[in-house]
Coordinates of C-alpha atoms in Angstrom, one line a residue:
X1 CA 8.3 14.7 1.5
X2 CA 7.4 12.1 -1.2
X3 CA 8.0 8.6 -2.4
X4 CA 10.2 9.1 -5.5
X5 CA 11.2 5.6 -6.7
X6 CA 10.3 2.0 -6.2
X7 CA 12.5 -1.0 -7.2
X8 CA 11.7 -4.7 -6.9
X9 CA 13.7 -7.7 -7.8
X10 CA 12.6 -11.4 -7.9
X11 CA 9.2 -10.8 -6.4
X12 CA 6.6 -12.9 -8.2
X13 CA 6.4 -11.5 -11.8
X14 CA 8.6 -8.5 -10.9
X15 CA 12.0 -9.9 -11.8
X16 CA 13.6 -6.5 -12.1
X17 CA 11.1 -3.6 -12.1
X18 CA 12.0 0.1 -11.4
X19 CA 9.5 2.9 -11.6
X20 CA 9.6 6.6 -10.8
X21 CA 6.6 7.8 -8.8
X22 CA 4.9 11.2 -8.9
X23 CA 2.3 13.0 -6.8
X24 CA -0.1 10.7 -8.7
X25 CA 1.1 7.5 -10.2
X26 CA -1.3 5.3 -12.2
X27 CA -0.1 1.8 -12.9
X28 CA -2.2 0.5 -15.8
X29 CA -2.3 -2.9 -17.4
X30 CA -4.4 -5.8 -18.5
X31 CA -5.3 -8.7 -16.1
X32 CA -2.3 -10.8 -15.0
X33 CA 0.3 -8.2 -16.1
X34 CA 1.6 -7.7 -12.5
X35 CA -0.2 -4.6 -11.3
X36 CA -1.3 -6.2 -8.0
X37 CA 2.3 -7.3 -7.4
X38 CA 3.4 -3.6 -7.5
X39 CA 0.7 -3.0 -4.9
X40 CA 1.9 -6.0 -2.8
X41 CA 5.5 -4.8 -3.0
X42 CA 4.6 -1.5 -1.4
X43 CA 2.4 -3.2 1.1
X44 CA 5.2 -5.6 2.1
X45 CA 7.5 -2.7 2.7
X46 CA 5.0 -1.0 5.0
X47 CA 4.2 -4.3 6.8
X48 CA 8.0 -4.8 7.3
X49 CA 8.3 -1.4 9.0
X50 CA 5.4 -2.4 11.3
X51 CA 6.8 -5.8 12.3
X52 CA 4.4 -7.8 10.2
X53 CA 6.7 -9.0 7.5
X54 CA 6.6 -12.7 8.3
X55 CA 2.9 -13.0 8.8
X56 CA 2.1 -10.9 5.7
X57 CA 4.3 -13.2 3.5
X58 CA 2.8 -16.2 5.0
X59 CA -0.7 -15.0 4.0
X60 CA 0.7 -14.7 0.4
X61 CA 1.8 -18.3 0.4
X62 CA 5.2 -18.0 2.0
X63 CA 8.6 -17.2 0.7
X64 CA 8.6 -19.9 -2.1
X65 CA 5.4 -18.4 -3.5
X66 CA 6.8 -14.8 -3.3
X67 CA 10.0 -15.6 -5.2
X68 CA 10.0 -15.0 -8.9
X69 CA 8.2 -17.9 -10.6
X70 CA 10.6 -17.8 -13.5
X71 CA 13.6 -18.8 -11.3
X72 CA 15.0 -22.3 -11.7
X73 CA 14.3 -24.1 -8.3
X74 CA 17.5 -26.1 -8.7
X75 CA 19.5 -22.9 -9.0
X76 CA 18.4 -21.8 -5.6
X77 CA 20.5 -24.6 -4.1
X78 CA 23.6 -23.5 -5.9
X79 CA 23.3 -19.7 -5.6
X80 CA 21.2 -18.0 -2.9
X81 CA 18.2 -16.1 -4.4
X82 CA 17.4 -12.7 -3.0
X83 CA 14.1 -10.9 -3.3
X84 CA 14.7 -7.2 -3.0
X85 CA 12.3 -4.3 -2.3
X86 CA 13.5 -0.7 -2.2
X87 CA 12.2 2.8 -2.2
X88 CA 13.6 6.3 -2.3
X89 CA 11.8 8.9 -0.2
X90 CA 13.2 12.3 -1.3
X91 CA 17.0 11.9 -0.7
X92 CA 16.7 8.9 1.6
X93 CA 16.8 5.3 0.3
X94 CA 15.8 2.1 1.9
X95 CA 16.2 -1.5 0.7
X96 CA 15.6 -5.0 2.2
X97 CA 16.6 -8.3 0.8
X98 CA 14.8 -11.5 1.7
X99 CA 15.7 -15.1 1.2
X100 CA 15.1 -18.7 2.5
X101 CA 16.8 -19.7 5.7
X102 CA 19.9 -21.8 5.6
X103 CA 18.3 -24.8 7.3
X104 CA 17.4 -28.3 6.2
X105 CA 13.7 -28.5 5.3
X106 CA 13.6 -32.2 6.5
X107 CA 14.7 -31.0 10.0
X108 CA 13.0 -27.6 10.5
X109 CA 9.3 -27.0 10.2
X110 CA 10.1 -23.4 9.4
X111 CA 12.5 -23.9 6.5
X112 CA 10.3 -22.1 4.1
X113 CA 9.9 -18.9 6.2
X114 CA 11.2 -15.6 4.8
X115 CA 14.5 -14.4 6.4
X116 CA 15.9 -10.9 6.2
X117 CA 19.4 -11.4 4.6
X118 CA 20.4 -7.7 4.1
X119 CA 18.9 -4.3 4.9
X120 CA 20.3 -0.9 4.1
X121 CA 19.3 2.8 4.4
X122 CA 21.4 5.6 3.0
X123 CA 21.3 9.3 2.0
X124 CA 21.9 10.1 -1.7
X125 CA 21.3 8.3 -5.0
X126 CA 23.6 5.3 -4.2
X127 CA 25.0 3.7 -1.0
X128 CA 28.2 5.2 0.2
X129 CA 30.0 5.0 3.5
X130 CA 29.5 8.7 4.1
X131 CA 25.7 8.5 3.5
X132 CA 25.1 5.2 5.3
X133 CA 22.3 5.2 7.9
X134 CA 21.8 1.4 8.3
X135 CA 23.7 -1.7 7.2
X136 CA 22.4 -5.1 8.2
X137 CA 23.6 -8.6 7.5
X138 CA 21.6 -11.4 9.1
X139 CA 21.0 -10.8 12.7
X140 CA 23.5 -7.9 13.2
X141 CA 23.5 -4.3 12.1
X142 CA 25.2 -1.0 12.4
X143 CA 23.4 2.3 12.3
X144 CA 24.3 6.0 12.3
X145 CA 23.3 7.7 15.6
X146 CA 22.3 11.3 16.4
X147 CA 26.0 12.2 16.8
X148 CA 26.9 11.0 13.3
X149 CA 28.8 7.9 14.4
X150 CA 28.2 4.4 13.1
X151 CA 27.3 2.1 16.1
X152 CA 26.5 -1.6 16.3
X153 CA 23.0 -2.6 17.5
X154 CA 23.1 -3.7 21.1
X155 CA 21.1 -6.9 20.6
X156 CA 20.7 -9.8 18.2
X157 CA 18.0 -9.1 15.6
X158 CA 15.1 -11.3 14.7
X159 CA 16.0 -12.6 11.3
X160 CA 12.4 -12.8 10.2
X161 CA 11.6 -9.1 10.7
X162 CA 13.3 -5.9 9.6
X163 CA 15.7 -3.9 11.7
X164 CA 13.4 -0.9 11.2
X165 CA 10.6 -2.7 13.0
X166 CA 13.0 -3.6 15.9
X167 CA 14.4 -0.2 16.2
X168 CA 14.3 1.4 19.6
X169 CA 15.7 4.7 21.0
X170 CA 14.1 7.2 18.6
X171 CA 16.2 9.9 20.1
X172 CA 19.4 8.0 19.3
X173 CA 18.5 7.1 15.7
X174 CA 16.1 9.9 14.6
X175 CA 16.5 9.5 10.8
X176 CA 15.8 5.8 10.9
X177 CA 12.9 6.3 13.3
X178 CA 11.4 8.9 11.0
X179 CA 11.8 6.6 8.1
X180 CA 10.1 3.7 9.9
X181 CA 7.1 5.9 11.0
X182 CA 6.7 7.3 7.4
X183 CA 6.6 3.8 5.8
X184 CA 4.4 2.1 8.4
X185 CA 1.7 4.8 8.1
X186 CA 1.2 4.3 4.3
X187 CA -2.4 3.4 3.7
X188 CA -3.7 0.6 1.5
X189 CA -7.1 -0.5 0.1
X190 CA -7.5 -3.6 -1.9
X191 CA -11.1 -4.4 -3.1
X192 CA -13.1 -3.3 -0.1
X193 CA -15.8 -6.0 0.4
X194 CA -19.1 -5.1 -1.1
X195 CA -20.9 -8.5 -1.5
X196 CA -24.0 -9.6 0.4
X197 CA -22.1 -10.3 3.5
X198 CA -19.9 -7.2 3.5
X199 CA -19.5 -5.8 7.0
X200 CA -20.4 -2.3 5.8
X201 CA -24.0 -3.5 5.2
X202 CA -24.6 -4.3 8.8
X203 CA -25.5 -2.0 11.8
X204 CA -22.4 -1.7 13.9
X205 CA -21.2 0.1 17.1
X206 CA -18.9 2.9 16.1
X207 CA -16.8 5.8 17.3
X208 CA -15.3 8.8 15.5
X209 CA -13.5 7.2 12.6
X210 CA -11.2 9.4 10.5
X211 CA -9.6 6.4 8.8
X212 CA -11.8 3.7 7.1
X213 CA -10.9 0.1 8.0
X214 CA -9.6 -2.1 5.2
X215 CA -12.7 -4.2 5.3
X216 CA -15.1 -1.2 5.3
X217 CA -16.7 -2.4 8.6
X218 CA -16.9 1.1 10.0
X219 CA -18.1 2.7 6.8
X220 CA -21.2 4.4 8.3
X221 CA -19.1 5.9 11.2
X222 CA -16.3 7.0 8.7
X223 CA -18.8 8.8 6.5
X224 CA -20.5 10.5 9.4
X225 CA -17.0 11.5 10.7
X226 CA -16.3 13.3 7.4
X227 CA -19.5 15.3 7.9
X228 CA -18.8 16.0 11.6
X229 CA -15.2 17.2 10.9
X230 CA -16.3 19.8 8.4
X231 CA -15.8 18.2 5.0
X232 CA -19.4 17.2 4.5
X233 CA -19.8 19.4 1.4
X234 CA -17.1 17.5 -0.4
X235 CA -18.7 14.3 0.5
X236 CA -22.1 15.4 -0.7
X237 CA -20.6 16.6 -4.0
X238 CA -19.0 13.2 -4.5
X239 CA -22.4 11.5 -3.9
X240 CA -24.2 14.0 -6.1
X241 CA -21.8 13.4 -9.0
X242 CA -22.3 9.7 -8.8
X243 CA -26.0 9.5 -7.8
X244 CA -27.7 12.8 -8.7
X245 CA -30.4 13.9 -6.2
X246 CA -29.2 11.4 -3.5
X247 CA -27.9 12.0 0.0
X248 CA -26.6 10.0 2.9
X249 CA -29.2 8.9 5.5
X250 CA -27.1 7.4 8.4
X251 CA -28.8 6.4 11.6
X252 CA -26.5 6.9 14.6
X253 CA -28.7 6.0 17.6
X254 CA -26.8 5.4 20.9
X255 CA -23.5 4.7 19.2
X256 CA -24.8 2.1 16.7
X257 CA -24.4 3.3 13.1
X258 CA -26.6 2.1 10.2
X259 CA -25.7 3.1 6.6
X260 CA -28.5 4.5 4.4
X261 CA -28.9 6.4 1.2
X262 CA -31.9 8.5 0.1
X263 CA -32.5 8.4 -3.7
X264 CA -34.9 10.2 -5.9
X265 CA -38.3 8.4 -6.4
X266 CA -37.9 6.1 -3.4
X267 CA -40.0 7.0 -0.4
X268 CA -37.6 5.8 2.2
X269 CA -33.8 5.6 2.5
X270 CA -32.3 2.4 1.2
X271 CA -30.5 0.5 4.0
X272 CA -27.0 -0.8 3.6
X273 CA -28.3 -4.3 3.0
X274 CA -30.3 -3.0 0.0
X275 CA -27.5 -1.1 -1.8
X276 CA -25.9 -2.6 -4.9
X277 CA -22.3 -3.8 -4.8
X278 CA -21.2 -0.9 -7.0
X279 CA -23.0 1.7 -4.8
X280 CA -21.5 0.3 -1.6
X281 CA -18.0 0.1 -3.2
X282 CA -18.2 3.7 -4.3
X283 CA -19.3 4.9 -0.9
X284 CA -16.4 3.1 0.6
X285 CA -14.0 4.8 -1.8
X286 CA -15.5 8.1 -0.9
X287 CA -14.7 7.4 2.8
X288 CA -11.2 6.3 2.0
X289 CA -10.3 9.2 -0.4
X290 CA -11.9 12.0 1.7
X291 CA -10.4 10.9 5.0
X292 CA -10.1 13.8 7.4
X293 CA -6.7 12.3 8.4
X294 CA -5.0 11.8 5.0
X295 CA -1.9 9.6 4.9
X296 CA 1.4 10.6 3.3
X297 CA 0.9 7.8 0.8
X298 CA -2.4 6.2 -0.3
X299 CA -2.3 3.1 -2.4
X300 CA -5.5 1.7 -4.1
X301 CA -5.5 -1.6 -6.0
X302 CA -8.1 -1.6 -8.9
X303 CA -10.6 0.7 -7.2
X304 CA -12.8 0.5 -10.3
X305 CA -13.8 -3.1 -9.5
X306 CA -17.6 -3.5 -9.3
X307 CA -18.2 0.0 -10.4
X308 CA -20.5 0.8 -13.4
X309 CA -18.8 2.8 -16.2
X310 CA -20.9 5.8 -15.1
X311 CA -19.0 5.9 -11.8
X312 CA -15.5 6.1 -13.3
X313 CA -15.6 9.8 -13.8
X314 CA -16.8 10.6 -10.3
X315 CA -14.1 8.2 -9.0
X316 CA -11.5 10.1 -11.0
X317 CA -12.7 13.4 -9.4
X318 CA -12.4 11.8 -5.9
X319 CA -8.8 10.7 -6.6
X320 CA -7.9 14.2 -7.8
X321 CA -9.5 15.6 -4.6
X322 CA -7.3 13.2 -2.5
X323 CA -4.1 14.6 -4.0
X324 CA -4.6 17.7 -1.9
X325 CA -3.5 15.8 1.2
X326 CA -1.8 12.6 -0.1
X327 CA 0.5 11.2 -2.6
X328 CA -1.6 8.6 -4.4
X329 CA -0.7 5.4 -6.3
X330 CA -3.4 3.6 -8.3
X331 CA -3.3 0.3 -10.0
X332 CA -6.0 -0.2 -12.6
X333 CA -7.0 -2.1 -15.7
X334 CA -9.4 0.7 -16.7
X335 CA -8.2 2.7 -19.6
X336 CA -11.0 5.1 -19.0
X337 CA -9.9 5.9 -15.4
X338 CA -6.2 6.2 -16.5
X339 CA -7.2 8.6 -19.3
X340 CA -9.4 10.7 -17.1
X341 CA -6.7 11.0 -14.5
X342 CA -4.1 11.9 -17.1
X343 CA -6.5 14.5 -18.5
X344 CA -7.1 16.1 -15.1
X345 CA -3.6 16.0 -13.6
X346 CA -1.1 15.7 -16.5
X347 CA 0.3 12.5 -15.1
X348 CA 0.4 9.8 -17.8
X349 CA 0.0 6.2 -16.7
X350 CA 2.8 3.7 -16.4
X351 CA 1.6 0.8 -18.6
X352 CA 2.7 -2.7 -17.7
X353 CA 3.1 -5.7 -19.9
X354 CA 4.0 -9.3 -19.1
X355 CA 6.3 -11.3 -21.4
X356 CA 7.4 -14.9 -20.7
X357 CA 6.0 -14.5 -17.1
X358 CA 8.0 -11.3 -16.4
X359 CA 6.4 -7.9 -15.8
X360 CA 7.9 -4.9 -17.5
X361 CA 7.0 -1.3 -18.6
X362 CA 5.6 -1.0 -22.0
X363 CA 8.0 0.4 -24.7
X364 CA 6.0 3.6 -25.1
X365 CA 7.0 4.7 -21.6

């Protein structure tokens, strides 16, 4: 099972972007070409399946900020503008369309919230009545049940969250429930903190941690979990490639974990607070990419940030290693990383360009 296609309309700089995804997909481009918007689009879909669509859009600046900046604001009053996000997972397709609520901004304090206008899921390359699994308009929807019949949802839907997130009765709607569970378990990492106040630098209580937190706060526990669950040799190889002669030195006394790294020529292990930003970021990527519980889809936004050029090749090896358990999508402005990954896997990068504020795929693709 794999994510095959992504399409996005009227989301930030992605006015009408369609990309085909492979086991490894590298989205490459210069700064401000729209790479992060591709990452955000996938993240929004996952948050939507988890019931966090409204709050996630709010954190991005709300619906007016999310809508394509090239739209004429006056046109929105004449013709409703819809932001569309869609994916194809093997033969199953899913799409959600968002817009502004039809209320007076002078009356309602929530007039700029995102509202789900349409939502569909279907089998096959295009929507047909025969392949329809879900069809939503506003707060009502029909879905295909386990017996193959189309039935209307029993309750009124929250207009600010997807029908997938509000789906009950997994035994009654097994295909939709499986779709929701697959999308909501996608895993995302966007510039794991590595500055002086990064949580990973501090001693913290911990438990067995097969999945690194987004902020890296449980990094020491996550790295030790990799060792404890039998994949320590791969972890040590990743460290050796980046920092020859070095080894983890994690103190785990009475459930409190302290990150450390032994390095040649230094008499004692360097504590987490003493590590450089690049070293800490690399160790965080090791924990994310060597997770003992790999996700179906792993998405990394500009993982090369803060890394010295000498760490790009070890990072590429880590990403290739992760392909054993996950489909991986990478956004990067590093031509070196894109080249190394293409060389090792045969998957050429998708190069983005931005023209008149709109993101597109370069002509050579």
